[in-house]
Short mmCIF file of C-alpha atoms and ligand atoms in Angstrom, two decimals:
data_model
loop_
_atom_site.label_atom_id
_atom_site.label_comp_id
_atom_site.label_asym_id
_atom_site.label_seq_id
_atom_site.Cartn_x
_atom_site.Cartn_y
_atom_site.Cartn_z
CA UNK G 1 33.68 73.10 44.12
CA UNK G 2 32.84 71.05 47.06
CA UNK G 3 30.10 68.55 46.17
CA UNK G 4 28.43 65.57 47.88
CA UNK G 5 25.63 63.54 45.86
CA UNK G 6 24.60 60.78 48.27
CA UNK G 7 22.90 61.78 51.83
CA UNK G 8 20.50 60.71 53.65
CA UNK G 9 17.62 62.50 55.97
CA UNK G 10 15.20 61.80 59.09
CA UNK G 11 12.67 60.62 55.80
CA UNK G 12 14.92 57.28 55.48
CA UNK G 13 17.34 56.12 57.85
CA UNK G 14 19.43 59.55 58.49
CA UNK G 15 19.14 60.89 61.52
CA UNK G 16 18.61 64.71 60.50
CA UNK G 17 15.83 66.54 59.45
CA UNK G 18 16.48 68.19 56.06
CA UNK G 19 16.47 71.25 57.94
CA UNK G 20 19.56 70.28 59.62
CA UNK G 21 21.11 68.41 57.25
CA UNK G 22 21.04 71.61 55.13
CA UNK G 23 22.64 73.47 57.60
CA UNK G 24 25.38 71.33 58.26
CA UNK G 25 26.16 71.31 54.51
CA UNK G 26 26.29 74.77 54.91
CA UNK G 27 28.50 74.39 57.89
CA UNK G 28 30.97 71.53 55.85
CA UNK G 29 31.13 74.46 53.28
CA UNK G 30 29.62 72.21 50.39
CA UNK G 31 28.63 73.98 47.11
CA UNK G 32 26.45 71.25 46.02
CA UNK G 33 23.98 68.72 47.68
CA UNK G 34 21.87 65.57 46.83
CA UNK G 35 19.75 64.57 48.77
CA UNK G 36 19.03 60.78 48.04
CA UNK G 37 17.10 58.90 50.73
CA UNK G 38 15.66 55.18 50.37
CA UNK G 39 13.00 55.32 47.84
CA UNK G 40 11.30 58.73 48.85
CA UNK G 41 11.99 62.00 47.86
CA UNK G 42 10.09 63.77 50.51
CA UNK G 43 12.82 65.68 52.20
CA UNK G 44 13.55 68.04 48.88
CA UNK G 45 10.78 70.39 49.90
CA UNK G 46 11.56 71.31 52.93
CA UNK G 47 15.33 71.16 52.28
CA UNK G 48 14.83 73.47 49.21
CA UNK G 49 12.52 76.26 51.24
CA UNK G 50 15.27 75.76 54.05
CA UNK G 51 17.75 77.14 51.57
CA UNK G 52 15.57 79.75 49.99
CA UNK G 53 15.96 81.55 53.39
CA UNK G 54 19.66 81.14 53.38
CA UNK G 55 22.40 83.90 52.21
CA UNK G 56 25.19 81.38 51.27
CA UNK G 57 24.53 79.46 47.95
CA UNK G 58 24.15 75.52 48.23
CA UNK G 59 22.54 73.77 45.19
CA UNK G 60 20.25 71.03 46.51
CA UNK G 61 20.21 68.14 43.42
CA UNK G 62 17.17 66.06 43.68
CA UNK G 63 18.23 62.42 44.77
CA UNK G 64 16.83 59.54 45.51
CA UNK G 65 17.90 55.78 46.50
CA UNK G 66 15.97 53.28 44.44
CA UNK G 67 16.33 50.14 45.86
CA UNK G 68 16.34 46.73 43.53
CA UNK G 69 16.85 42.84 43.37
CA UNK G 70 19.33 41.56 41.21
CA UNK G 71 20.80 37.76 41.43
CA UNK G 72 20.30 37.79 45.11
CA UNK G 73 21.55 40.48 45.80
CA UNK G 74 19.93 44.21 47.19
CA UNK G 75 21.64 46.55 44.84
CA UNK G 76 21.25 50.45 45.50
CA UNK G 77 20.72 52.52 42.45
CA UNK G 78 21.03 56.59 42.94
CA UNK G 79 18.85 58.90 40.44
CA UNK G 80 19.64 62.32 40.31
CA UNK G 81 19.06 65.18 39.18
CA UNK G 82 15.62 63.99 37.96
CA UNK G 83 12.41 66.01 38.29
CA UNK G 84 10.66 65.13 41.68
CA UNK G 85 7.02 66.51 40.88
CA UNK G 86 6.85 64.13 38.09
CA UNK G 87 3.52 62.67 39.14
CA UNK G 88 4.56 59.12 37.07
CA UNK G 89 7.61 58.84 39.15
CA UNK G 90 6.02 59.97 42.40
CA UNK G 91 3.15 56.70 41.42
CA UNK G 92 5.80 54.80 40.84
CA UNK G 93 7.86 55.26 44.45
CA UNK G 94 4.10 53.64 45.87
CA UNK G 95 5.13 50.09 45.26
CA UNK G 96 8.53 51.01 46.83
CA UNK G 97 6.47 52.21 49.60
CA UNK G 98 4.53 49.19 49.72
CA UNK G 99 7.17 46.77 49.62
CA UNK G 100 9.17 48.34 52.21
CA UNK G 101 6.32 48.20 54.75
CA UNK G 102 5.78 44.32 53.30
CA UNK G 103 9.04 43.29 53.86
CA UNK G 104 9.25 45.12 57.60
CA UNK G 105 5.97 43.01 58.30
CA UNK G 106 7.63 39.48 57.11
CA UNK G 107 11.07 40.63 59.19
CA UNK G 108 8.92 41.57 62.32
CA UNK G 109 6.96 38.08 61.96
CA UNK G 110 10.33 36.23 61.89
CA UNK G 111 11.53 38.51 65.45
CA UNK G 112 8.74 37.14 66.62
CA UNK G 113 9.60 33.80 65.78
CA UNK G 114 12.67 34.38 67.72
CA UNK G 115 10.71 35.60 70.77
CA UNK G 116 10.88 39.31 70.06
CA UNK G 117 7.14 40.81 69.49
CA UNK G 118 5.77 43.64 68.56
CA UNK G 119 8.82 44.91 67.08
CA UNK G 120 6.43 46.83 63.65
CA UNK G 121 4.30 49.41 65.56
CA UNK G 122 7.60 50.14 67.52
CA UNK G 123 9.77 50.75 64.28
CA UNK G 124 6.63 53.06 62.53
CA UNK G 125 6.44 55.06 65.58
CA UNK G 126 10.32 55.57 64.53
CA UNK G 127 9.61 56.09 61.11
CA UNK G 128 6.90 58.63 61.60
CA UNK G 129 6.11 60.06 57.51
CA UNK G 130 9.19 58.34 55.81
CA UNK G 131 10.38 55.24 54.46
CA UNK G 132 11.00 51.61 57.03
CA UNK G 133 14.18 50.58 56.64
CA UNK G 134 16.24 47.96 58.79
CA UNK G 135 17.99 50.39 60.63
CA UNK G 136 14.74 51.08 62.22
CA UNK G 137 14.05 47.87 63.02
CA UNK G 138 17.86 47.52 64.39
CA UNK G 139 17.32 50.43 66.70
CA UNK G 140 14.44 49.32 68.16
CA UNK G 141 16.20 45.78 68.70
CA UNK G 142 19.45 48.06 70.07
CA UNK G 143 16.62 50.26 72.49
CA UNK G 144 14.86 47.04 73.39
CA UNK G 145 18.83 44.97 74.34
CA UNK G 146 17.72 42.29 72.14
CA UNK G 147 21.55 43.52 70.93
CA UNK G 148 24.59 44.74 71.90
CA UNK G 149 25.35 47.06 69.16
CA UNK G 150 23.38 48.40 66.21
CA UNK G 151 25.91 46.49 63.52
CA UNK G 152 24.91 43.09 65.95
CA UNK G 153 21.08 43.85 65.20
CA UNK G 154 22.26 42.78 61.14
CA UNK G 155 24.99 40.40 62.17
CA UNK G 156 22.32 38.57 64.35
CA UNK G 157 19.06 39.06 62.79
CA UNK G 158 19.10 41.81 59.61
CA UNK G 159 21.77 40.85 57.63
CA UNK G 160 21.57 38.71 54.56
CA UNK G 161 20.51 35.51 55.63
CA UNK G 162 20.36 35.54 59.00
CA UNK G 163 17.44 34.59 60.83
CA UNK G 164 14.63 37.34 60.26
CA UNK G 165 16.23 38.23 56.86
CA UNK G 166 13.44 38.56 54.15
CA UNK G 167 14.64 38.58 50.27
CA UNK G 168 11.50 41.33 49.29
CA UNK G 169 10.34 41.60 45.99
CA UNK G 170 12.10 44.74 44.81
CA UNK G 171 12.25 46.29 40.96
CA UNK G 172 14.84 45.01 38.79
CA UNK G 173 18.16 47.34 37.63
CA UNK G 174 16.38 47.76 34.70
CA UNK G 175 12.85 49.48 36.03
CA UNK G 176 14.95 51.68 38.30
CA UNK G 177 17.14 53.20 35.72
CA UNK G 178 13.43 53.26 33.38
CA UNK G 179 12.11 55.62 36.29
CA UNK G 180 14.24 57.70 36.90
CA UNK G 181 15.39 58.25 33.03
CA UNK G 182 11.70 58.56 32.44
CA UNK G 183 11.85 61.23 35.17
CA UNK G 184 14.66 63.08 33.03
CA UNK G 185 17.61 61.56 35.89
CA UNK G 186 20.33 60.12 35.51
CA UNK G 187 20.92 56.73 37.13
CA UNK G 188 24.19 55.05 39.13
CA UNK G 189 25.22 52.46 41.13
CA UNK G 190 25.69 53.60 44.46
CA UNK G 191 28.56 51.82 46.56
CA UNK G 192 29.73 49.15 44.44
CA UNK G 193 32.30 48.02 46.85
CA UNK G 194 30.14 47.10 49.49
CA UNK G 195 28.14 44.29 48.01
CA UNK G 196 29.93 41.42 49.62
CA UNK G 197 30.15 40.07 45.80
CA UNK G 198 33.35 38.59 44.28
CA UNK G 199 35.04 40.96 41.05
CA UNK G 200 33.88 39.20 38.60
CA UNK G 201 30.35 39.95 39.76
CA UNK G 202 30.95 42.98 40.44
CA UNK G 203 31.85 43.23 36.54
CA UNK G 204 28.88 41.26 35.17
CA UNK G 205 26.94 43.87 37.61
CA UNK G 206 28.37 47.35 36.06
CA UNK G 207 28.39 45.63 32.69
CA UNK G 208 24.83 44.52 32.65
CA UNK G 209 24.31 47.81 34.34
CA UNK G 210 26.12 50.22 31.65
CA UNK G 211 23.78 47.82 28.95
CA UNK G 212 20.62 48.76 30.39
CA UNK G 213 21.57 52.36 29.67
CA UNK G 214 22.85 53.02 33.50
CA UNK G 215 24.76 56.54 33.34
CA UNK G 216 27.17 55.85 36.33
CA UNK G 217 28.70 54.70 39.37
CA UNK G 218 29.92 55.75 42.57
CA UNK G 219 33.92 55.58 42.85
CA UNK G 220 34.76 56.83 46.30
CA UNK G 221 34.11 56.94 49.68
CA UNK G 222 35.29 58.83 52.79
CA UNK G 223 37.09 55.64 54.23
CA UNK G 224 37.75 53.67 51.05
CA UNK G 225 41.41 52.00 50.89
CA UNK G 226 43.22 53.70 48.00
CA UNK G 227 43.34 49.76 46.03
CA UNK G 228 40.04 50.19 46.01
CA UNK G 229 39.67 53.48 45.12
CA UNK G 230 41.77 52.12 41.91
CA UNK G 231 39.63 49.48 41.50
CA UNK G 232 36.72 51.17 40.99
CA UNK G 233 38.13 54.02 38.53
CA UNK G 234 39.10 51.37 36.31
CA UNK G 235 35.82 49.56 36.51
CA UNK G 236 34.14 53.17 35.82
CA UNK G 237 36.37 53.44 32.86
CA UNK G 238 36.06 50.10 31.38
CA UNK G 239 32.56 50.07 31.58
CA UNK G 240 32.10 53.57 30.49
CA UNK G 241 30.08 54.87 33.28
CA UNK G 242 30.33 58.46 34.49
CA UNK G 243 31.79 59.17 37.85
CA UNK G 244 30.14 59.83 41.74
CA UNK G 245 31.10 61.29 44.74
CA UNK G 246 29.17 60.84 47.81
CA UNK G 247 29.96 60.20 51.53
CA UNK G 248 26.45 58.27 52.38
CA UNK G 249 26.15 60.46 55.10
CA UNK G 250 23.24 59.51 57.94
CA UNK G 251 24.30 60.82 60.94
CA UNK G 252 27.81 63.01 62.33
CA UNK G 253 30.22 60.86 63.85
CA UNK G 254 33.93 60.31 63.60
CA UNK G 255 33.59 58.36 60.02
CA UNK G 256 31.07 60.26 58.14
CA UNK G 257 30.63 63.68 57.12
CA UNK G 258 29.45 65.42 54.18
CA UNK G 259 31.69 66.40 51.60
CA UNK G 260 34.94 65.08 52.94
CA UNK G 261 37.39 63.25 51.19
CA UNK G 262 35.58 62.49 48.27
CA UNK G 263 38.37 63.46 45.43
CA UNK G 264 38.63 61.37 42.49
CA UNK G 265 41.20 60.63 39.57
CA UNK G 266 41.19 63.00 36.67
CA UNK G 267 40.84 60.56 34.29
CA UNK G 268 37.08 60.00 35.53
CA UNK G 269 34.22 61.93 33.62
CA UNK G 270 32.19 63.55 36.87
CA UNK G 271 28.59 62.61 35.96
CA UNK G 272 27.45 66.02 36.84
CA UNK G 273 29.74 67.45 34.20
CA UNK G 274 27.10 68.60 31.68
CA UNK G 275 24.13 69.97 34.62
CA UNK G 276 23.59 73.15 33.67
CA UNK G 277 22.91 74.23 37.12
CA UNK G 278 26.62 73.46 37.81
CA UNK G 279 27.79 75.60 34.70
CA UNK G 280 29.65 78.03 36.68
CA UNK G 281 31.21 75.84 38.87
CA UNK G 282 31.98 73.00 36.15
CA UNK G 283 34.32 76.14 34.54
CA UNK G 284 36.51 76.34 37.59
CA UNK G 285 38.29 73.27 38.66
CA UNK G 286 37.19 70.34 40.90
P1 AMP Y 301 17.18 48.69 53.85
O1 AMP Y 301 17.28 49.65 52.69
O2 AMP Y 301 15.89 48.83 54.59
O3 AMP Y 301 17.51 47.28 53.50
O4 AMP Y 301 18.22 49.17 54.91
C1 AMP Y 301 19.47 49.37 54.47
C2 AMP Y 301 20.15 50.37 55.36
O5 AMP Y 301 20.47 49.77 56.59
C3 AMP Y 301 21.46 50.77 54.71
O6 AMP Y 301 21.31 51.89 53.91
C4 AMP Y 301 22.32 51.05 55.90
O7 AMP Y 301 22.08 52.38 56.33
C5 AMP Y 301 21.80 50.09 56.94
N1 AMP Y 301 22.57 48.83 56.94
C6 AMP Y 301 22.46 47.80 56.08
N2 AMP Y 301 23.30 46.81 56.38
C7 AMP Y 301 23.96 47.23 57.46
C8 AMP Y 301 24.97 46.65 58.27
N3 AMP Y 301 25.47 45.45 58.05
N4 AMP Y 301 25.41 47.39 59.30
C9 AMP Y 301 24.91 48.60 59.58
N5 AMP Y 301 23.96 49.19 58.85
C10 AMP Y 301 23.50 48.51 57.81
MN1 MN Y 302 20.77 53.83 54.73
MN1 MN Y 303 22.83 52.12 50.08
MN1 MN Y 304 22.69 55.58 51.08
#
């Protein structure tokens, strides 16, 4: 079974419709999908009447990326498999909403600052129906030549602390796995090696995490060095979370695809082991 829980659409930052990114899962032979954009789960129904029409199975997991605030740092939490009509939920994502657009204001005023105007209408116009993130904002500093290179737009400006970066009011680890629990999900951290945060951290972070009731973490991704790959199975076992597999995808390119390379140690419980949707699949091997 080829599976791939963490992807992104034109709704966040990817750069495919869910239309196409359907397709291309179809294409990258995967048997299973989530779908987990920043804080919006819009792209599910389109990407589940896509694959209505479709002959080959594919079976679309809802998914979303919650983000949250947590000793300084932005930490990414995944829910999946969680039901997105649940009205609560869908309330709830509003003050996601609303601090996204907040913080894109307060990182446009401090552009400004810098000399670089206007930079908000041009990132919505980008945006169209989804969510603002910085890579928005980043391309339009890219389009405009205010940088050299879309990672320069976060080493200049984006990135933490740097000069437009604004520390936005997010929900705490603990609302995010409420929500999506509350939405009958199930709730990891998603990339845990990319936090720029020292081990021991990173263990008060999955340990604080597996308290709160957290079901799991990520533990692989298509480029990850195999130390680290290590690493994190024996965080995921000593903290007792559940294992994910995800490649992050946004866009194609040389680095990222869906569904590649995303094998993990057998000694990891897969956190999709008990989804009943999967209960064919879960009898064959991984
Ligand atoms: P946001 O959720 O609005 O803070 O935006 C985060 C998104 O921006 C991430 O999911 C990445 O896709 C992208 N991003 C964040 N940091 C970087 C970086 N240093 N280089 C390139 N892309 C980044
Ligand atoms: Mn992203
Ligand atoms: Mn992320
Ligand atoms: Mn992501």
């Amino acid at each position: 079974m080829k599976i791939d829980l963490h992807s992104h659409t034109h709704y966040s930052d990817g750069h495919l419709s869910p239309t196409e990114l359907v397709l291309r899962a179809h294409q990258m032979q995967l048997d299973v999908l989530a779908i987990t954009d920043h804080d919006t789960t819009q792209a599910l129904a389109e990407a589940r009447m896509v694959q209505a029409r479709e002959k080959r199975h594919l079976e679309i997991i809802s998914g979303i990326e919650l983000t949250t605030r947590w000793h300084g740092f932005d930490i990414h939490i995944l829910g999946l498999h969680f039901d997105e009509d649940d009205a609560l939920f869908q309330q709830r994502l509003l003050q996601q909403t609303h601090t996204r657009v907040e913080r894109a204001r307060q990182i446009c005023d401090k552009l400004a600052k810098c000399g670089i105007e206007h930079v908000f209408d041009d990132a919505m116009v980008k945006v169209g129906p989804g969510q603002i993130t910085r890579a928005h904002i980043a391309q339009v500093l890219l389009e405009r030549g205010e940088v050299s290179s879309f990672q320069g737009a976060f080493t200049k400006y984006l990135g933490k602390d740097k000069r437009a970066y604004v520390s936005a009011n997010w929900i705490d680890i603990a609302t995010a796995i409420q929500w999506i629990h509350e939405a009958g999900g199930v709730a990891a951290v998603a990339h845990p090696a990319s936090y720029d945060m020292k081990t021991k951290w990173l263990k008060r972070l999955l340990a604080e995490f597996s308290a709160l009731g957290g079901d799991g973490m990520e533990v692989t991704h298509p480029n990850m060095q195999p130390t680290k790959k290590t690493l994190l199975a024996n965080l995921a076992l000593e903290f007792n979370l559940k294992a994910v597999v995800g490649s992050d995808f946004h866009f194609p390119s040389r680095w990222s695809e869906l569904g590649k390379r995303l094998d993990i140690s057998s000694e990891l419980t897969p956190l999709w082991q008990d989804w009943e949707c999967l209960a064919t699949f879960n009898k064959e091997s991984i």
